[in-house]
Amino acid sequence: MFIEITDRPITPERTMDVSSSVRRDAHGAVVTFNGVIRDHSEGRKVISMEYEAFREMAEKKLRELLEEIKVRWGIEDVAIVHRVGKLEIGETAVVIAVAASHRKTAFEACQYAIDRLKQIVPIWKKEVFEGGEGWV
Amino acid sequence: MRIKVKLFARLRELAATGEVDMDVSPGLTAGGLTAMLKEKLPRLGKSLDSAAVAVNGENAQSGVTLKAGDEVAFLPPFSGG
């Protein structure tokens, strides 16, 4: 169970490591979600994204999120890593890995984690698109 | 009393700073500070209205009374993930 906010790229290798870190022999399912930068937004061509966090509070909120998952699904094998800084198209902004005995729980908890992250964690992104930029 | 104001994302850019030290009267509420900031930095305008407030890293209501040394953060709507 861990959370991290990092300015280093979340590479495919890092994603594998995060995913492996939550797996135990009692688990039948590991669900890993990668949020990635797409090349378009509301009809505009996106060039890059700049993520900013209120780091201390964001870390606290991510820990709260893990606690919520523990209370609701009884699972502790969850890891969340969120990137900050400038990200290019295709780069991973967030990786969430959830492991559980059965897939239903793992899928549900992973979906909850990303939805809840967007609600309660103080992180922002600025979209840099062709012809301008703006906070999303 | 001295407090520290932290600004993020759009607010930080509009203010051209992420941190402001302010001298305020004892008894000031978070809501009162919002009004003060609007006068001090009018260009924050509407973006300040849609911001949530955190005191010392915890979500706070606008009625909360500030203490000396508090760190008050103004948080635009989140867009992580």
Short mmCIF file of C-alpha atoms in Angstrom, two decimals:
data_model
loop_
_atom_site.label_atom_id
_atom_site.label_comp_id
_atom_site.label_asym_id
_atom_site.label_seq_id
_atom_site.Cartn_x
_atom_site.Cartn_y
_atom_site.Cartn_z
CA MET A 1 0.00 0.00 0.00
CA PHE A 2 1.71 3.20 -1.05
CA ILE A 3 1.20 6.55 -2.67
CA GLU A 4 3.69 8.83 -4.41
CA ILE A 5 3.76 12.14 -6.20
CA THR A 6 6.72 12.30 -8.52
CA ASP A 7 8.25 14.55 -11.13
CA ARG A 8 9.94 11.58 -12.80
CA PRO A 9 8.35 9.86 -15.83
CA ILE A 10 6.07 6.90 -15.12
CA THR A 11 7.57 4.52 -17.67
CA PRO A 12 6.04 1.18 -18.70
CA GLU A 13 8.66 -0.43 -16.45
CA ARG A 14 7.55 1.71 -13.51
CA THR A 15 3.94 0.73 -14.19
CA MET A 16 4.94 -2.95 -14.09
CA ASP A 17 6.78 -2.40 -10.82
CA VAL A 18 3.78 -0.65 -9.24
CA SER A 19 1.51 -3.43 -10.45
CA SER A 20 3.83 -6.18 -9.15
CA SER A 21 4.20 -4.45 -5.80
CA VAL A 22 0.53 -4.99 -4.89
CA ARG A 23 0.26 -8.65 -5.97
CA ARG A 24 0.17 -11.41 -3.35
CA ASP A 25 -0.31 -15.17 -3.74
CA ALA A 26 -3.85 -14.89 -2.33
CA HIS A 27 -4.87 -12.56 -5.17
CA GLY A 28 -6.68 -13.63 -8.30
CA ALA A 29 -6.83 -10.18 -9.87
CA VAL A 30 -4.56 -7.18 -10.32
CA VAL A 31 -6.20 -4.22 -12.06
CA THR A 32 -3.86 -1.45 -13.22
CA PHE A 33 -5.14 1.85 -14.56
CA ASN A 34 -2.92 4.29 -16.47
CA GLY A 35 -4.21 7.79 -17.07
CA VAL A 36 -2.35 9.08 -20.14
CA ILE A 37 -2.09 12.34 -22.04
CA ARG A 38 -4.26 12.34 -25.16
CA ASP A 39 -3.64 14.46 -28.25
CA HIS A 40 -6.98 16.28 -28.34
CA SER A 41 -9.40 18.07 -26.07
CA GLU A 42 -12.69 19.70 -27.03
CA GLY A 43 -11.69 19.88 -30.67
CA ARG A 44 -8.24 21.31 -29.98
CA LYS A 45 -4.92 19.69 -30.76
CA VAL A 46 -3.12 19.18 -27.46
CA ILE A 47 0.66 19.55 -27.38
CA SER A 48 1.43 18.87 -23.71
CA MET A 49 0.05 19.07 -20.17
CA GLU A 50 1.55 20.69 -17.10
CA TYR A 51 0.58 19.15 -13.76
CA GLU A 52 0.88 20.95 -10.46
CA ALA A 53 0.16 19.60 -6.97
CA PHE A 54 -0.21 20.99 -3.48
CA ARG A 55 2.10 18.19 -2.56
CA GLU A 56 1.70 17.87 1.22
CA MET A 57 -2.09 17.99 1.04
CA ALA A 58 -2.25 15.79 -2.06
CA GLU A 59 -0.21 13.10 -0.29
CA LYS A 60 -2.51 13.32 2.71
CA LYS A 61 -5.61 13.04 0.50
CA LEU A 62 -4.18 10.07 -1.39
CA ARG A 63 -3.60 8.32 1.95
CA GLU A 64 -7.21 9.10 2.91
CA LEU A 65 -8.28 7.54 -0.37
CA LEU A 66 -6.39 4.33 0.43
CA GLU A 67 -8.10 4.28 3.82
CA GLU A 68 -11.52 4.67 2.18
CA ILE A 69 -10.80 1.69 -0.07
CA LYS A 70 -9.66 -0.35 2.92
CA VAL A 71 -12.87 0.43 4.81
CA ARG A 72 -15.18 -0.14 1.83
CA TRP A 73 -13.65 -3.25 0.22
CA GLY A 74 -11.35 -4.54 2.94
CA ILE A 75 -8.33 -4.43 0.65
CA GLU A 76 -4.96 -2.93 1.39
CA ASP A 77 -3.00 -3.86 -1.71
CA VAL A 78 -3.39 -0.59 -3.55
CA ALA A 79 -0.74 1.73 -4.99
CA ILE A 80 -1.16 5.16 -6.56
CA VAL A 81 1.59 7.15 -8.27
CA HIS A 82 0.80 10.59 -9.73
CA ARG A 83 3.16 12.55 -11.92
CA VAL A 84 3.68 16.31 -11.81
CA GLY A 85 5.53 18.62 -14.22
CA LYS A 86 5.37 18.80 -17.99
CA LEU A 87 4.01 15.72 -19.76
CA GLU A 88 4.00 14.93 -23.46
CA ILE A 89 1.31 13.05 -25.44
CA GLY A 90 1.21 9.38 -24.46
CA GLU A 91 2.97 9.85 -21.13
CA THR A 92 1.35 8.47 -17.99
CA ALA A 93 -0.03 11.05 -15.57
CA VAL A 94 -1.25 8.55 -13.01
CA VAL A 95 -0.99 4.84 -12.37
CA ILE A 96 -3.27 3.01 -9.95
CA ALA A 97 -2.84 -0.67 -9.17
CA VAL A 98 -5.32 -2.63 -7.09
CA ALA A 99 -5.04 -6.30 -6.20
CA ALA A 100 -7.79 -8.47 -4.69
CA SER A 101 -8.88 -12.08 -4.41
CA HIS A 102 -11.47 -11.56 -7.14
CA ARG A 103 -11.71 -9.35 -10.20
CA LYS A 104 -15.01 -7.66 -9.32
CA THR A 105 -13.53 -6.08 -6.21
CA ALA A 106 -10.32 -5.10 -7.97
CA PHE A 107 -12.17 -3.42 -10.87
CA GLU A 108 -14.59 -1.61 -8.56
CA ALA A 109 -11.92 -0.35 -6.21
CA CYS A 110 -9.69 0.81 -9.07
CA GLN A 111 -12.56 2.72 -10.71
CA TYR A 112 -13.41 4.28 -7.35
CA ALA A 113 -9.77 5.27 -6.81
CA ILE A 114 -9.45 7.28 -10.04
CA ASP A 115 -12.90 8.87 -9.71
CA ARG A 116 -12.25 9.85 -6.10
CA LEU A 117 -8.73 11.09 -6.87
CA LYS A 118 -10.21 13.57 -9.33
CA GLN A 119 -12.63 14.80 -6.63
CA ILE A 120 -10.50 15.18 -3.53
CA VAL A 121 -6.80 15.41 -4.42
CA PRO A 122 -5.40 18.93 -4.96
CA ILE A 123 -3.73 18.45 -8.33
CA TRP A 124 -4.28 20.65 -11.39
CA LYS A 125 -3.33 20.52 -15.03
CA LYS A 126 -2.75 23.17 -17.62
CA GLU A 127 -3.36 22.19 -21.20
CA VAL A 128 -0.95 23.51 -23.79
CA PHE A 129 -2.69 23.34 -27.17
CA GLU A 130 -2.10 24.73 -30.62
CA GLY A 131 -2.55 28.47 -30.31
CA GLY A 132 -2.77 28.78 -26.56
CA GLU A 133 -2.93 27.28 -23.11
CA GLY A 134 -5.37 27.09 -20.26
CA TRP A 135 -6.08 25.50 -16.87
CA VAL A 136 -8.43 22.58 -17.24
CA MET B 1 -0.91 38.53 13.29
CA ARG B 2 1.01 36.96 10.42
CA ILE B 3 -0.44 34.27 8.19
CA LYS B 4 0.76 32.67 4.99
CA VAL B 5 -1.42 32.48 1.89
CA LYS B 6 -0.72 29.81 -0.73
CA LEU B 7 -2.07 30.00 -4.27
CA PHE B 8 -2.15 27.25 -6.86
CA ALA B 9 -2.67 26.72 -10.58
CA ARG B 10 -4.74 29.51 -12.18
CA LEU B 11 -4.67 31.58 -8.97
CA ARG B 12 -0.89 31.31 -8.73
CA GLU B 13 -0.49 32.48 -12.30
CA LEU B 14 -2.96 35.35 -11.93
CA ALA B 15 -1.22 36.53 -8.76
CA ALA B 16 2.22 35.94 -10.27
CA THR B 17 3.20 34.33 -6.96
CA GLY B 18 2.43 31.13 -5.11
CA GLU B 19 2.89 32.54 -1.63
CA VAL B 20 1.94 35.77 0.10
CA ASP B 21 2.67 36.66 3.73
CA MET B 22 -0.05 38.83 5.19
CA ASP B 23 -0.56 40.80 8.38
CA VAL B 24 -4.18 40.41 9.45
CA SER B 25 -6.32 41.20 12.47
CA PRO B 26 -6.98 38.46 15.04
CA GLY B 27 -10.46 37.01 14.60
CA LEU B 28 -10.31 37.10 10.79
CA THR B 29 -12.18 34.21 9.17
CA ALA B 30 -11.17 32.34 6.03
CA GLY B 31 -14.06 34.07 4.26
CA GLY B 32 -12.82 37.44 5.50
CA LEU B 33 -9.39 36.64 4.13
CA THR B 34 -10.91 35.82 0.75
CA ALA B 35 -12.50 39.28 0.68
CA MET B 36 -9.19 40.91 1.70
CA LEU B 37 -7.32 39.05 -1.02
CA LYS B 38 -9.81 40.20 -3.64
CA GLU B 39 -9.05 43.79 -2.70
CA LYS B 40 -5.31 43.23 -2.56
CA LEU B 41 -5.19 41.26 -5.82
CA PRO B 42 -8.31 42.21 -7.80
CA ARG B 43 -7.20 40.18 -10.81
CA LEU B 44 -7.90 36.98 -8.84
CA GLY B 45 -11.58 37.98 -9.03
CA LYS B 46 -13.95 35.17 -9.95
CA SER B 47 -11.28 32.48 -9.76
CA LEU B 48 -11.14 33.09 -6.02
CA ASP B 49 -14.91 32.56 -5.71
CA SER B 50 -14.69 29.07 -7.17
CA ALA B 51 -11.69 28.11 -5.01
CA ALA B 52 -11.89 25.80 -1.99
CA VAL B 53 -9.98 26.77 1.14
CA ALA B 54 -7.59 24.62 3.17
CA VAL B 55 -6.06 25.69 6.47
CA ASN B 56 -2.81 23.95 7.33
CA GLY B 57 -3.52 21.34 4.67
CA GLU B 58 -7.04 20.47 5.89
CA ASN B 59 -10.28 21.42 4.10
CA ALA B 60 -11.88 24.38 5.87
CA GLN B 61 -15.19 26.24 5.81
CA SER B 62 -15.23 29.98 5.16
CA GLY B 63 -16.45 30.63 8.72
CA VAL B 64 -13.35 29.18 10.37
CA THR B 65 -11.32 31.66 12.46
CA LEU B 66 -7.67 31.94 11.51
CA LYS B 67 -4.80 31.82 13.99
CA ALA B 68 -1.33 33.37 13.87
CA GLY B 69 1.01 31.28 11.73
CA ASP B 70 -1.79 29.55 9.80
CA GLU B 71 -1.11 28.55 6.23
CA VAL B 72 -4.22 29.21 4.17
CA ALA B 73 -4.36 27.64 0.72
CA PHE B 74 -6.77 28.63 -2.04
CA LEU B 75 -7.51 25.68 -4.28
CA PRO B 76 -9.13 26.04 -7.71
CA PRO B 77 -11.36 23.10 -8.77
CA PHE B 78 -9.14 20.02 -9.02
CA SER B 79 -8.23 18.45 -12.36
CA GLY B 80 -5.79 15.67 -11.51
CA GLY B 81 -5.68 12.25 -13.12
#
